[in-house]
Tab-separated table of C-alpha atoms in Angstrom:
chain	number	residue	atom	x	y	z
A	281	UNK	CA	5.883	32.822	65.748
A	282	UNK	CA	8.462	31.496	67.967
A	283	UNK	CA	7.755	31.873	71.755
A	284	UNK	CA	8.800	33.930	74.456
A	285	UNK	CA	11.099	32.954	76.528
A	286	UNK	CA	11.782	34.632	79.802
A	287	UNK	CA	15.389	34.127	81.112
A	288	UNK	CA	15.664	32.864	84.185
A	289	UNK	CA	17.531	36.117	86.987
A	290	UNK	CA	21.119	35.277	87.228
A	291	UNK	CA	23.519	37.214	89.662
A	292	UNK	CA	26.341	36.691	87.233
A	293	UNK	CA	24.159	39.780	84.979
A	294	UNK	CA	24.712	42.197	87.744
A	295	UNK	CA	26.869	44.705	87.996
A	296	UNK	CA	30.284	44.445	90.233
A	297	UNK	CA	28.764	46.854	92.419
A	298	UNK	CA	25.375	45.304	92.986
A	299	UNK	CA	26.709	41.955	93.495
A	300	UNK	CA	29.500	43.043	96.301
A	301	UNK	CA	26.039	44.805	98.202
A	302	UNK	CA	24.090	41.534	98.090
A	303	UNK	CA	27.253	39.631	99.475
A	304	UNK	CA	27.789	42.361	102.242
A	305	UNK	CA	24.303	41.367	103.615
A	306	UNK	CA	24.976	37.751	103.628
A	307	UNK	CA	28.294	37.909	105.331
A	308	UNK	CA	28.873	37.864	109.085
A	309	UNK	CA	30.394	36.150	111.976
A	310	UNK	CA	29.085	32.796	111.557
A	311	UNK	CA	31.371	30.010	110.137
A	312	UNK	CA	28.434	29.381	108.134
A	313	UNK	CA	28.278	32.498	106.521
A	314	UNK	CA	31.766	32.093	105.462
A	315	UNK	CA	31.237	29.321	104.295
A	316	UNK	CA	28.736	30.540	102.040
A	317	UNK	CA	30.810	33.123	100.215
A	318	UNK	CA	33.755	30.908	100.336
A	319	UNK	CA	31.411	28.499	98.031
A	320	UNK	CA	30.006	31.200	95.787
A	321	UNK	CA	33.930	32.491	95.323
A	322	UNK	CA	35.420	29.060	94.484
A	323	UNK	CA	32.664	27.575	92.371
A	324	UNK	CA	31.649	30.771	90.182
A	325	UNK	CA	34.014	32.945	88.156
A	326	UNK	CA	32.026	35.775	87.391
A	327	UNK	CA	30.909	36.274	91.257
A	328	UNK	CA	34.559	35.351	92.436
A	329	UNK	CA	35.326	38.511	92.785
A	330	UNK	CA	32.960	40.122	94.692
A	331	UNK	CA	32.380	37.441	96.678
A	332	UNK	CA	36.369	37.069	97.965
A	333	UNK	CA	36.392	41.223	98.338
A	334	UNK	CA	33.263	40.816	101.044
A	335	UNK	CA	35.012	38.080	102.623
A	336	UNK	CA	38.613	39.688	103.190
A	337	UNK	CA	37.376	43.136	103.589
A	338	UNK	CA	38.286	43.138	107.657
A	339	UNK	CA	40.477	41.219	109.154
A	340	UNK	CA	41.286	40.685	112.556
A	341	UNK	CA	44.586	38.592	111.967
A	342	UNK	CA	47.605	38.117	109.836
A	343	UNK	CA	47.715	34.774	109.754
A	344	UNK	CA	45.764	34.001	107.064
A	345	UNK	CA	48.009	35.972	105.054
A	346	UNK	CA	51.211	34.936	106.266
A	347	UNK	CA	50.413	30.791	105.747
A	348	UNK	CA	50.061	32.023	102.002
A	349	UNK	CA	53.769	32.640	102.006
A	350	UNK	CA	56.021	30.001	101.012
A	351	UNK	CA	59.126	30.373	103.341
A	352	UNK	CA	57.074	31.381	106.470
A	353	UNK	CA	57.124	28.362	108.764
A	354	UNK	CA	54.838	28.011	111.732
A	355	UNK	CA	55.698	27.097	114.762
A	356	UNK	CA	52.405	25.888	116.828
A	357	UNK	CA	53.521	25.242	120.749
A	358	UNK	CA	51.533	22.773	122.364
A	359	UNK	CA	52.034	24.163	125.808
A	360	UNK	CA	52.133	28.015	124.902
A	361	UNK	CA	48.964	29.955	124.213
A	362	UNK	CA	50.557	31.255	120.930
A	363	UNK	CA	51.973	30.234	117.460
A	364	UNK	CA	55.126	31.901	116.328
A	365	UNK	CA	56.287	32.409	112.274
A	366	UNK	CA	59.113	32.998	111.050
A	367	UNK	CA	61.208	32.712	107.785
A	368	UNK	CA	63.532	29.638	107.239
A	369	UNK	CA	64.032	29.836	103.348
A	370	UNK	CA	64.549	32.897	100.848
A	371	UNK	CA	61.133	34.143	99.492
A	372	UNK	CA	60.947	34.048	95.546
A	373	UNK	CA	59.556	37.254	93.878
A	374	UNK	CA	56.931	35.144	92.316
A	375	UNK	CA	55.663	33.517	95.930
A	376	UNK	CA	54.329	36.867	96.221
A	377	UNK	CA	51.528	36.240	93.672
A	378	UNK	CA	49.424	34.365	95.870
A	379	UNK	CA	49.484	36.463	99.129
A	380	UNK	CA	48.827	39.456	96.409
A	381	UNK	CA	45.394	37.937	95.335
A	382	UNK	CA	44.068	38.373	98.560
A	383	UNK	CA	45.859	41.078	100.217
A	384	UNK	CA	45.108	43.797	97.773
A	385	UNK	CA	41.183	43.134	98.704
A	386	UNK	CA	41.705	43.728	102.524
A	387	UNK	CA	40.624	47.303	103.698
A	388	UNK	CA	40.554	46.988	107.452
A	389	UNK	CA	42.813	45.322	109.696
A	390	UNK	CA	41.871	45.178	113.306
A	391	UNK	CA	44.064	43.308	115.188
A	392	UNK	CA	43.173	43.662	118.929
A	393	UNK	CA	44.707	40.297	120.748
A	394	UNK	CA	47.646	38.933	122.347
A	395	UNK	CA	50.682	39.023	120.366
A	396	UNK	CA	51.343	36.142	118.186
A	397	UNK	CA	53.741	38.300	115.559
A	398	UNK	CA	57.330	39.227	116.364
A	399	UNK	CA	58.748	42.096	115.245
A	400	UNK	CA	61.542	40.453	113.753
A	401	UNK	CA	59.372	38.418	111.079
A	402	UNK	CA	58.467	42.179	109.435
A	403	UNK	CA	62.201	43.015	109.344
A	404	UNK	CA	62.639	40.043	107.710
A	405	UNK	CA	60.098	40.588	105.220
A	406	UNK	CA	60.845	43.886	104.283
A	407	UNK	CA	63.861	42.327	102.666
A	408	UNK	CA	61.920	40.479	100.104
A	409	UNK	CA	59.041	43.121	99.873
A	410	UNK	CA	59.222	46.457	98.955
A	411	UNK	CA	56.013	48.464	99.383
A	412	UNK	CA	53.194	47.837	101.813
A	413	UNK	CA	52.071	44.222	102.852
A	414	UNK	CA	48.308	45.315	102.245
A	415	UNK	CA	48.469	48.004	99.554
A	416	UNK	CA	44.746	49.049	99.594
A	417	UNK	CA	44.188	49.478	103.071
A	418	UNK	CA	41.656	51.950	104.505
A	419	UNK	CA	42.016	51.360	108.251
A	420	UNK	CA	44.153	50.318	110.766
A	421	UNK	CA	43.586	49.422	114.308
A	422	UNK	CA	46.517	47.626	116.648
A	423	UNK	CA	45.477	47.551	119.947
A	424	UNK	CA	48.117	44.579	120.980
A	425	UNK	CA	49.853	43.254	124.413
A	426	UNK	CA	53.553	42.442	123.682
A	427	UNK	CA	55.555	40.192	125.744
A	428	UNK	CA	59.007	40.591	126.790
A	429	UNK	CA	61.451	41.295	125.719
A	430	UNK	CA	60.323	44.500	124.341
A	431	UNK	CA	61.073	45.977	120.632
A	432	UNK	CA	59.968	48.256	118.548
A	433	UNK	CA	56.315	48.248	117.652
A	434	UNK	CA	57.159	50.760	115.134
A	435	UNK	CA	58.998	47.548	113.024
A	436	UNK	CA	55.647	46.286	112.496
A	437	UNK	CA	53.836	49.639	111.418
A	438	UNK	CA	56.422	50.228	109.003
A	439	UNK	CA	54.607	47.171	106.841
A	440	UNK	CA	51.173	49.254	106.229
A	441	UNK	CA	51.562	52.946	105.122
A	442	UNK	CA	50.244	52.985	101.715
A	443	UNK	CA	48.279	56.100	100.064
A	444	UNK	CA	45.112	54.603	100.392
A	445	UNK	CA	45.619	54.636	104.357
A	446	UNK	CA	42.643	56.906	106.249
A	447	UNK	CA	42.167	55.852	109.446
A	448	UNK	CA	44.948	54.598	112.397
A	449	UNK	CA	44.782	53.666	115.818
A	450	UNK	CA	47.566	52.106	117.337
A	451	UNK	CA	47.701	51.296	121.180
A	452	UNK	CA	49.954	48.584	122.712
A	453	UNK	CA	50.605	47.327	126.306
A	454	UNK	CA	53.464	45.891	127.377
A	455	UNK	CA	53.015	42.757	129.444
A	456	UNK	CA	55.715	41.958	132.552
A	457	UNK	CA	57.685	38.794	133.303
A	458	UNK	CA	55.558	38.683	136.398
A	459	UNK	CA	51.516	38.279	136.431
A	460	UNK	CA	51.780	41.012	139.206
A	461	UNK	CA	53.468	43.387	137.119
A	462	UNK	CA	51.488	46.198	135.896
A	463	UNK	CA	50.834	46.835	132.413
A	464	UNK	CA	53.359	49.547	130.930
A	465	UNK	CA	52.890	51.108	127.657
A	466	UNK	CA	55.669	51.987	125.416
A	467	UNK	CA	56.359	56.084	124.450
A	468	UNK	CA	55.153	56.751	121.158
A	469	UNK	CA	58.330	58.539	120.659
A	470	UNK	CA	59.618	55.244	119.322
A	471	UNK	CA	56.913	55.067	116.594
A	472	UNK	CA	58.833	58.045	115.164
A	473	UNK	CA	62.684	56.620	115.863
A	474	UNK	CA	61.444	53.189	114.381
A	475	UNK	CA	60.296	55.570	110.886
A	476	UNK	CA	56.684	54.457	111.537
A	477	UNK	CA	55.120	58.111	111.483
A	478	UNK	CA	57.664	59.720	108.742
A	479	UNK	CA	56.654	57.156	106.898
A	480	UNK	CA	53.006	57.472	107.561
A	481	UNK	CA	53.426	61.016	106.712
A	482	UNK	CA	54.950	60.300	103.206
A	483	UNK	CA	53.396	57.010	102.119
A	484	UNK	CA	49.981	57.674	103.571
A	485	UNK	CA	49.488	61.816	103.008
A	486	UNK	CA	45.747	60.857	103.044
A	487	UNK	CA	45.367	59.578	106.673
A	488	UNK	CA	42.554	61.658	108.047
A	489	UNK	CA	41.744	60.176	111.315
A	490	UNK	CA	44.966	59.477	114.148
A	491	UNK	CA	44.508	57.863	117.303
A	492	UNK	CA	47.526	57.656	119.347
A	493	UNK	CA	45.858	57.576	122.883
A	494	UNK	CA	44.202	54.182	123.166
A	495	UNK	CA	45.421	54.067	126.644
A	496	UNK	CA	46.238	56.192	129.556
A	497	UNK	CA	50.006	55.977	129.660
A	498	UNK	CA	50.638	56.410	126.151
A	499	UNK	CA	52.612	59.778	125.581
A	500	UNK	CA	54.373	61.279	122.744
A	501	UNK	CA	57.385	62.935	122.186
A	502	UNK	CA	58.219	66.125	120.602
A	503	UNK	CA	59.486	65.240	117.318
A	504	UNK	CA	56.196	62.521	117.151
A	505	UNK	CA	54.187	65.405	117.585
A	506	UNK	CA	56.240	67.263	114.477
A	507	UNK	CA	56.008	64.447	112.348
A	508	UNK	CA	51.958	64.249	112.698
A	509	UNK	CA	51.739	67.781	112.112
A	510	UNK	CA	52.936	67.345	108.433
A	511	UNK	CA	50.218	65.361	107.722
A	512	UNK	CA	48.294	67.592	105.299
A	513	UNK	CA	44.976	65.668	104.978
A	514	UNK	CA	44.442	64.822	109.124
A	515	UNK	CA	41.264	65.920	110.302
A	516	UNK	CA	40.755	63.947	113.314
A	517	UNK	CA	43.622	63.582	116.206
A	518	UNK	CA	43.500	61.948	119.251
A	519	UNK	CA	46.869	62.084	121.175
A	520	UNK	CA	48.798	62.080	124.733
A	521	UNK	CA	50.734	65.073	124.459
A	522	UNK	CA	52.426	64.810	128.344
A	523	UNK	CA	55.714	63.956	126.853
A	524	UNK	CA	56.048	67.260	124.769
A	525	UNK	CA	57.550	70.113	126.280
A	526	UNK	CA	56.182	73.613	125.910
A	527	UNK	CA	59.083	75.327	124.320
A	528	UNK	CA	59.033	72.390	121.584
A	529	UNK	CA	55.912	73.656	120.457
A	530	UNK	CA	56.641	77.577	119.507
A	531	UNK	CA	57.778	79.043	116.377
A	532	UNK	CA	55.989	76.215	113.930
A	533	UNK	CA	52.767	75.567	113.089
A	534	UNK	CA	51.183	72.702	111.211
A	535	UNK	CA	48.082	71.230	111.102
A	536	UNK	CA	46.319	72.172	107.757
A	537	UNK	CA	42.779	70.888	107.779
A	538	UNK	CA	42.445	69.687	111.672
A	539	UNK	CA	38.467	69.559	112.563
A	540	UNK	CA	38.768	67.648	115.552
A	541	UNK	CA	41.634	67.461	118.701
A	542	UNK	CA	41.388	65.213	121.325
A	543	UNK	CA	44.554	66.019	124.070
A	544	UNK	CA	44.558	62.750	126.917
A	545	UNK	CA	45.950	63.588	130.120
A	546	UNK	CA	47.642	66.436	129.170
A	547	UNK	CA	48.330	69.771	131.127
A	548	UNK	CA	46.618	72.749	130.370
A	549	UNK	CA	49.954	74.474	129.796
A	550	UNK	CA	51.131	71.964	127.041
A	551	UNK	CA	47.239	72.107	125.375
A	552	UNK	CA	47.906	75.852	125.248
A	553	UNK	CA	50.774	75.643	123.695
A	554	UNK	CA	49.578	72.887	121.430
A	555	UNK	CA	46.495	75.158	120.249
A	556	UNK	CA	48.914	77.711	118.914
A	557	UNK	CA	50.330	75.175	116.270
A	558	UNK	CA	47.540	74.703	114.677
A	559	UNK	CA	46.774	76.715	111.832
A	560	UNK	CA	43.576	75.018	110.771
A	561	UNK	CA	40.494	77.415	110.524
A	562	UNK	CA	38.355	74.684	110.477
A	563	UNK	CA	38.387	73.348	113.667
A	564	UNK	CA	35.208	72.757	115.457
A	565	UNK	CA	35.972	69.712	117.901
A	566	UNK	CA	38.486	70.172	121.174
A	567	UNK	CA	38.488	67.720	123.756
A	568	UNK	CA	40.637	68.037	126.456
A	569	UNK	CA	40.178	64.816	128.835
A	570	UNK	CA	41.831	64.508	132.627
A	571	UNK	CA	44.510	67.157	132.554
A	572	UNK	CA	46.726	67.288	135.844
A	573	UNK	CA	45.422	70.087	138.438
A	574	UNK	CA	45.625	73.518	136.811
A	575	UNK	CA	45.372	76.670	138.225
A	576	UNK	CA	42.528	79.444	137.091
A	577	UNK	CA	45.096	81.711	135.678
A	578	UNK	CA	46.058	78.711	133.524
A	579	UNK	CA	42.396	77.393	132.390
A	580	UNK	CA	42.107	81.544	131.164
A	581	UNK	CA	45.074	81.033	128.922
A	582	UNK	CA	43.828	78.374	127.328
A	583	UNK	CA	40.185	79.882	126.769
A	584	UNK	CA	42.285	82.763	124.907
A	585	UNK	CA	44.587	80.815	123.056
A	586	UNK	CA	41.105	79.141	121.422
A	587	UNK	CA	40.361	82.481	119.660
A	588	UNK	CA	41.733	81.290	116.076
A	589	UNK	CA	38.783	79.209	115.948
A	590	UNK	CA	35.788	81.404	116.797
A	591	UNK	CA	34.484	81.110	113.744
A	592	UNK	CA	34.367	77.163	113.356
A	593	UNK	CA	34.770	76.070	116.728
A	594	UNK	CA	31.038	74.352	118.375
A	595	UNK	CA	32.157	71.820	120.585
A	596	UNK	CA	34.870	72.323	123.817
A	597	UNK	CA	35.135	69.601	126.408
A	598	UNK	CA	37.761	70.157	129.234
A	599	UNK	CA	37.468	68.139	132.664
A	600	UNK	CA	40.206	69.271	134.750
A	601	UNK	CA	41.401	66.912	137.919
A	602	UNK	CA	41.321	70.135	139.833
A	603	UNK	CA	41.181	74.028	139.549
A	604	UNK	CA	43.442	76.007	142.045
A	605	UNK	CA	43.662	79.912	142.609
A	606	UNK	CA	46.259	81.421	145.103
A	607	UNK	CA	45.015	83.020	148.127
A	608	UNK	CA	41.452	81.680	147.460
A	609	UNK	CA	41.090	84.203	144.840
A	610	UNK	CA	37.424	83.866	143.214
A	611	UNK	CA	36.470	84.565	139.332
A	612	UNK	CA	33.216	84.221	138.055
A	613	UNK	CA	33.140	81.405	135.348
A	614	UNK	CA	32.248	84.520	132.924
A	615	UNK	CA	35.451	86.010	133.749
A	616	UNK	CA	37.521	82.811	133.107
A	617	UNK	CA	35.678	81.775	129.694
A	618	UNK	CA	35.198	85.690	128.316
A	619	UNK	CA	36.541	84.711	125.013
A	620	UNK	CA	34.408	81.979	124.056
A	621	UNK	CA	31.619	84.477	124.483
A	622	UNK	CA	32.528	85.879	120.801
A	623	UNK	CA	32.299	81.804	119.470
A	624	UNK	CA	28.892	81.886	118.084
A	625	UNK	CA	28.975	78.432	116.834
A	626	UNK	CA	29.223	76.878	120.214
A	627	UNK	CA	26.717	74.087	120.824
A	628	UNK	CA	28.577	72.056	123.249
A	629	UNK	CA	30.508	73.372	126.312
A	630	UNK	CA	31.275	70.946	128.724
A	631	UNK	CA	33.658	72.340	131.521
A	632	UNK	CA	34.231	69.742	134.765
A	633	UNK	CA	36.462	69.966	138.044
A	634	UNK	CA	36.214	66.709	139.442
A	635	UNK	CA	37.788	67.769	142.373
A	636	UNK	CA	36.454	70.313	145.075
A	637	UNK	CA	36.863	73.800	143.821
A	638	UNK	CA	35.484	77.211	145.258
A	639	UNK	CA	38.195	79.447	142.993
A	640	UNK	CA	35.331	79.839	140.260
A	641	UNK	CA	31.553	81.187	141.045
A	642	UNK	CA	28.807	80.467	138.260
A	643	UNK	CA	26.263	82.869	138.750
A	644	UNK	CA	23.114	83.817	136.889
A	645	UNK	CA	24.951	86.620	134.979
A	646	UNK	CA	27.033	83.762	133.740
A	647	UNK	CA	24.128	81.696	132.611
A	648	UNK	CA	22.512	85.020	130.596
A	649	UNK	CA	25.533	85.927	128.938
A	650	UNK	CA	26.313	82.183	127.698
A	651	UNK	CA	22.441	82.310	126.984
A	652	UNK	CA	23.113	85.446	124.617
A	653	UNK	CA	26.166	84.223	123.084
A	654	UNK	CA	24.919	80.740	122.175
A	655	UNK	CA	21.357	80.538	121.821
A	656	UNK	CA	21.783	77.057	119.652
A	657	UNK	CA	23.752	75.007	122.364
A	658	UNK	CA	22.417	71.880	122.694
A	659	UNK	CA	24.402	70.834	125.774
A	660	UNK	CA	25.636	72.799	128.805
A	661	UNK	CA	27.801	70.925	131.641
A	662	UNK	CA	29.492	73.106	134.139
A	663	UNK	CA	30.384	71.268	137.367
A	664	UNK	CA	33.130	72.673	139.765
A	665	UNK	CA	31.714	70.200	142.926
A	666	UNK	CA	31.429	73.734	144.471
A	667	UNK	CA	29.779	74.658	147.679
A	668	UNK	CA	29.015	78.043	146.426
A	669	UNK	CA	26.057	79.535	146.128
A	670	UNK	CA	25.698	81.607	142.683
A	671	UNK	CA	22.554	80.182	140.586
A	672	UNK	CA	19.121	80.622	141.238
A	673	UNK	CA	15.882	79.908	139.593
A	674	UNK	CA	16.179	82.956	137.517
A	675	UNK	CA	19.191	81.475	135.983
A	676	UNK	CA	16.999	78.262	134.738
A	677	UNK	CA	14.384	80.895	133.462
A	678	UNK	CA	16.668	82.541	131.447
A	679	UNK	CA	18.305	79.146	129.644
A	680	UNK	CA	14.680	78.035	129.365
A	681	UNK	CA	13.478	81.277	127.393
A	682	UNK	CA	17.142	82.033	125.736
A	683	UNK	CA	18.255	78.420	124.458
A	684	UNK	CA	15.237	76.596	123.114
A	685	UNK	CA	17.023	73.490	121.781
A	686	UNK	CA	18.832	72.991	124.951
A	687	UNK	CA	18.862	69.308	125.711
A	688	UNK	CA	21.038	68.488	128.384
A	689	UNK	CA	21.909	70.869	131.167
A	690	UNK	CA	24.299	69.820	134.054
A	691	UNK	CA	25.296	72.511	136.844
A	692	UNK	CA	25.894	72.585	140.578
A	693	UNK	CA	23.946	74.413	143.490
A	694	UNK	CA	21.016	76.147	142.733
A	695	UNK	CA	18.974	77.913	145.065
A	696	UNK	CA	15.285	77.537	144.546
A	697	UNK	CA	13.930	80.066	147.242
A	698	UNK	CA	11.378	81.380	144.618
A	699	UNK	CA	7.721	81.685	144.193
A	700	UNK	CA	6.053	79.133	142.118
A	701	UNK	CA	3.781	81.801	140.422
A	702	UNK	CA	6.812	84.040	139.192
A	703	UNK	CA	7.966	81.064	137.047
A	704	UNK	CA	6.357	81.100	133.488
A	705	UNK	CA	5.352	78.207	131.653
A	706	UNK	CA	7.449	77.251	129.208
A	707	UNK	CA	8.185	74.518	126.577
A	708	UNK	CA	11.586	73.837	126.518
A	709	UNK	CA	12.651	71.005	124.710
A	710	UNK	CA	14.977	69.729	127.587
A	711	UNK	CA	15.370	65.949	128.490
A	712	UNK	CA	18.461	65.125	130.425
A	713	UNK	CA	18.924	67.546	133.711
A	714	UNK	CA	21.304	67.376	137.140
A	715	UNK	CA	21.647	69.852	139.474
A	716	UNK	CA	22.389	69.737	143.475
A	717	UNK	CA	19.307	71.692	144.508
A	718	UNK	CA	19.720	74.600	147.771
A	719	UNK	CA	16.957	74.659	149.871
A	720	UNK	CA	16.085	75.841	153.624
A	721	UNK	CA	16.062	72.811	156.015
A	722	UNK	CA	14.336	72.813	158.846
A	723	UNK	CA	15.739	70.894	162.113
A	724	UNK	CA	18.114	69.270	159.791
A	725	UNK	CA	15.567	68.176	157.417
A	726	UNK	CA	13.957	69.624	154.399
A	727	UNK	CA	10.450	70.000	154.229
A	728	UNK	CA	8.296	67.797	151.430
A	729	UNK	CA	6.878	71.218	150.948
A	730	UNK	CA	10.168	72.510	149.196
A	731	UNK	CA	10.634	69.258	147.406
A	732	UNK	CA	7.351	69.897	145.675
A	733	UNK	CA	7.950	73.436	145.288
A	734	UNK	CA	11.104	72.341	143.205
A	735	UNK	CA	9.545	69.730	141.159
A	736	UNK	CA	6.871	72.312	140.177
A	737	UNK	CA	9.508	74.982	138.855
A	738	UNK	CA	11.368	72.479	136.854
A	739	UNK	CA	8.233	71.144	135.438
A	740	UNK	CA	6.995	74.787	134.382
A	741	UNK	CA	10.436	75.064	132.813
A	742	UNK	CA	10.931	71.851	131.129
A	743	UNK	CA	7.752	69.824	130.657
A	744	UNK	CA	9.633	67.088	128.573
A	745	UNK	CA	12.482	65.680	130.646
A	746	UNK	CA	13.364	62.001	130.922
A	747	UNK	CA	16.629	61.508	132.488
A	748	UNK	CA	17.963	62.890	136.031
A	749	UNK	CA	21.068	62.593	137.613
A	750	UNK	CA	22.426	63.616	141.100
A	751	UNK	CA	18.775	64.727	141.966
A	752	UNK	CA	17.169	63.582	144.767
A	753	UNK	CA	14.299	60.746	144.239
A	754	UNK	CA	12.245	62.893	146.317
A	755	UNK	CA	12.403	65.202	143.585
A	756	UNK	CA	12.380	63.107	140.606
A	757	UNK	CA	9.171	61.186	141.310
A	758	UNK	CA	7.521	64.720	142.051
A	759	UNK	CA	8.454	66.115	138.625
A	760	UNK	CA	7.139	62.682	136.642
A	761	UNK	CA	3.804	62.683	138.837
A	762	UNK	CA	2.952	66.133	137.504
A	763	UNK	CA	3.888	65.097	134.069
A	764	UNK	CA	1.596	61.953	134.708
A	765	UNK	CA	-1.222	64.260	135.862
A	766	UNK	CA	-0.474	66.584	132.662
A	767	UNK	CA	-0.719	63.526	130.372
A	768	UNK	CA	-3.893	62.344	131.879
A	769	UNK	CA	-5.372	65.503	131.631
A	770	UNK	CA	-4.598	65.689	127.753
A	771	UNK	CA	-6.317	62.668	127.480
A	772	UNK	CA	-9.266	63.561	129.289
A	773	UNK	CA	-9.486	66.326	127.248
A	774	UNK	CA	-9.656	64.398	124.319
A	775	UNK	CA	-11.894	62.321	125.079
A	776	UNK	CA	-14.166	65.300	126.364
A	777	UNK	CA	-13.926	66.451	122.505
A	778	UNK	CA	-14.597	63.101	120.919
A	779	UNK	CA	-17.842	62.802	122.618
A	780	UNK	CA	-18.976	66.466	122.202
A	781	UNK	CA	-18.083	66.129	118.372
A	782	UNK	CA	-20.035	62.950	118.571
A	783	UNK	CA	-23.306	64.694	120.101
A	784	UNK	CA	-23.076	67.318	117.484
A	785	UNK	CA	-23.261	64.630	114.696
A	786	UNK	CA	-26.216	63.133	116.250
A	787	UNK	CA	-27.927	66.487	116.702
A	788	UNK	CA	-27.491	67.508	113.085
A	789	UNK	CA	-28.648	64.266	111.976
A	790	UNK	CA	-31.916	64.698	113.993
């Protein structure tokens, strides 16, 4: 009988997908890890493809690919911090074969460094290369500093739209001639004029995430926003619309499948008009970051414009620079956000005014209305830096009783003139809390007993707090002390129970 011989295990017998996962664990940022995969790719034909796919999956620069093209000349300047590339001769179609061997493996391009490439190079490459440079690209991140002269960023980006593209982030800063110059950012309208956004819509229709607001000064124009709306698969959009006119946003709709919409430095009136262009019924996240000062009436119209999304919207964040009202006309917070009380999926609400505002009053009734409308809310931030006193302990009790999933709470001034015995013992799951306590001062100082009473009230409602913001340290120390005492008491009871059970066993044995 022939002896049974067990073959030695070998990676080359494994499926491609398993080899790929193994090599991902080998791959890293160190030079040694790169060399290991390069050695595998060059020495073992069966493992070459998965090793090369991991090596070339994510690129931080285009230089390793450009040097593979015959006819691209490298000019290194010994006294300059950058290297330039230019085409010095015609590129034959056969010369692209080596380039394509590696370019087809690139899935992510993260270009985040000072510019070493000039737009003219890409304009010339388009004369010899039909189609995208990276045909299987999934994610494009272009965050670049552009030296003068100012030219079209869109000319470079034209080389990348491809049917496989899913995620695009574009941010660019122009560097001035003098070191003291403030960096300027090109208007993203240039991307539409250069043909990038129209080509993105036609050649990369499956883009799902688009970010054109990586910097504070990155506004888009009317045509740009209209071009973006035709991306039918787009689900996540982050953009600065401050360069868009309100009139250009009327009479049309787009964004069929948008789920998350972020607007940076966009006025509330433009944001309101922009929301009316969204035809998606799946929108569940809206963020409006740092809009210019607005009136309370403008904010009321904005919240009303969101009614279309009441069946899906779960997250809403608006961080105003300031909110004002004519003739100091005051409104309650519940009146301003009344349309939102119909949004029963709301789990995160953040409405903040950075500057002091007494135009809006938050009351216990407001908290009760929100608690009834959004019992599953996990984050509630309502801050207007207001000196007005509208909240009391009763509002906190309402939230603790009706919103058991509340995890983060940020409020303004709260009146704690309530007897501790009237506060129920609850097991709220709140972990993070911020508020400004209002207490009666005596001779300009707050009695320590008042601070301790506030700590007792908070601890009775929310015994699991971990983080505190804008709360006097003395109150925080009292709360932590109460938690520690409760923990010690539980440990003492457990020890007593163990001792009691041990005595029982001894008696039964006797």
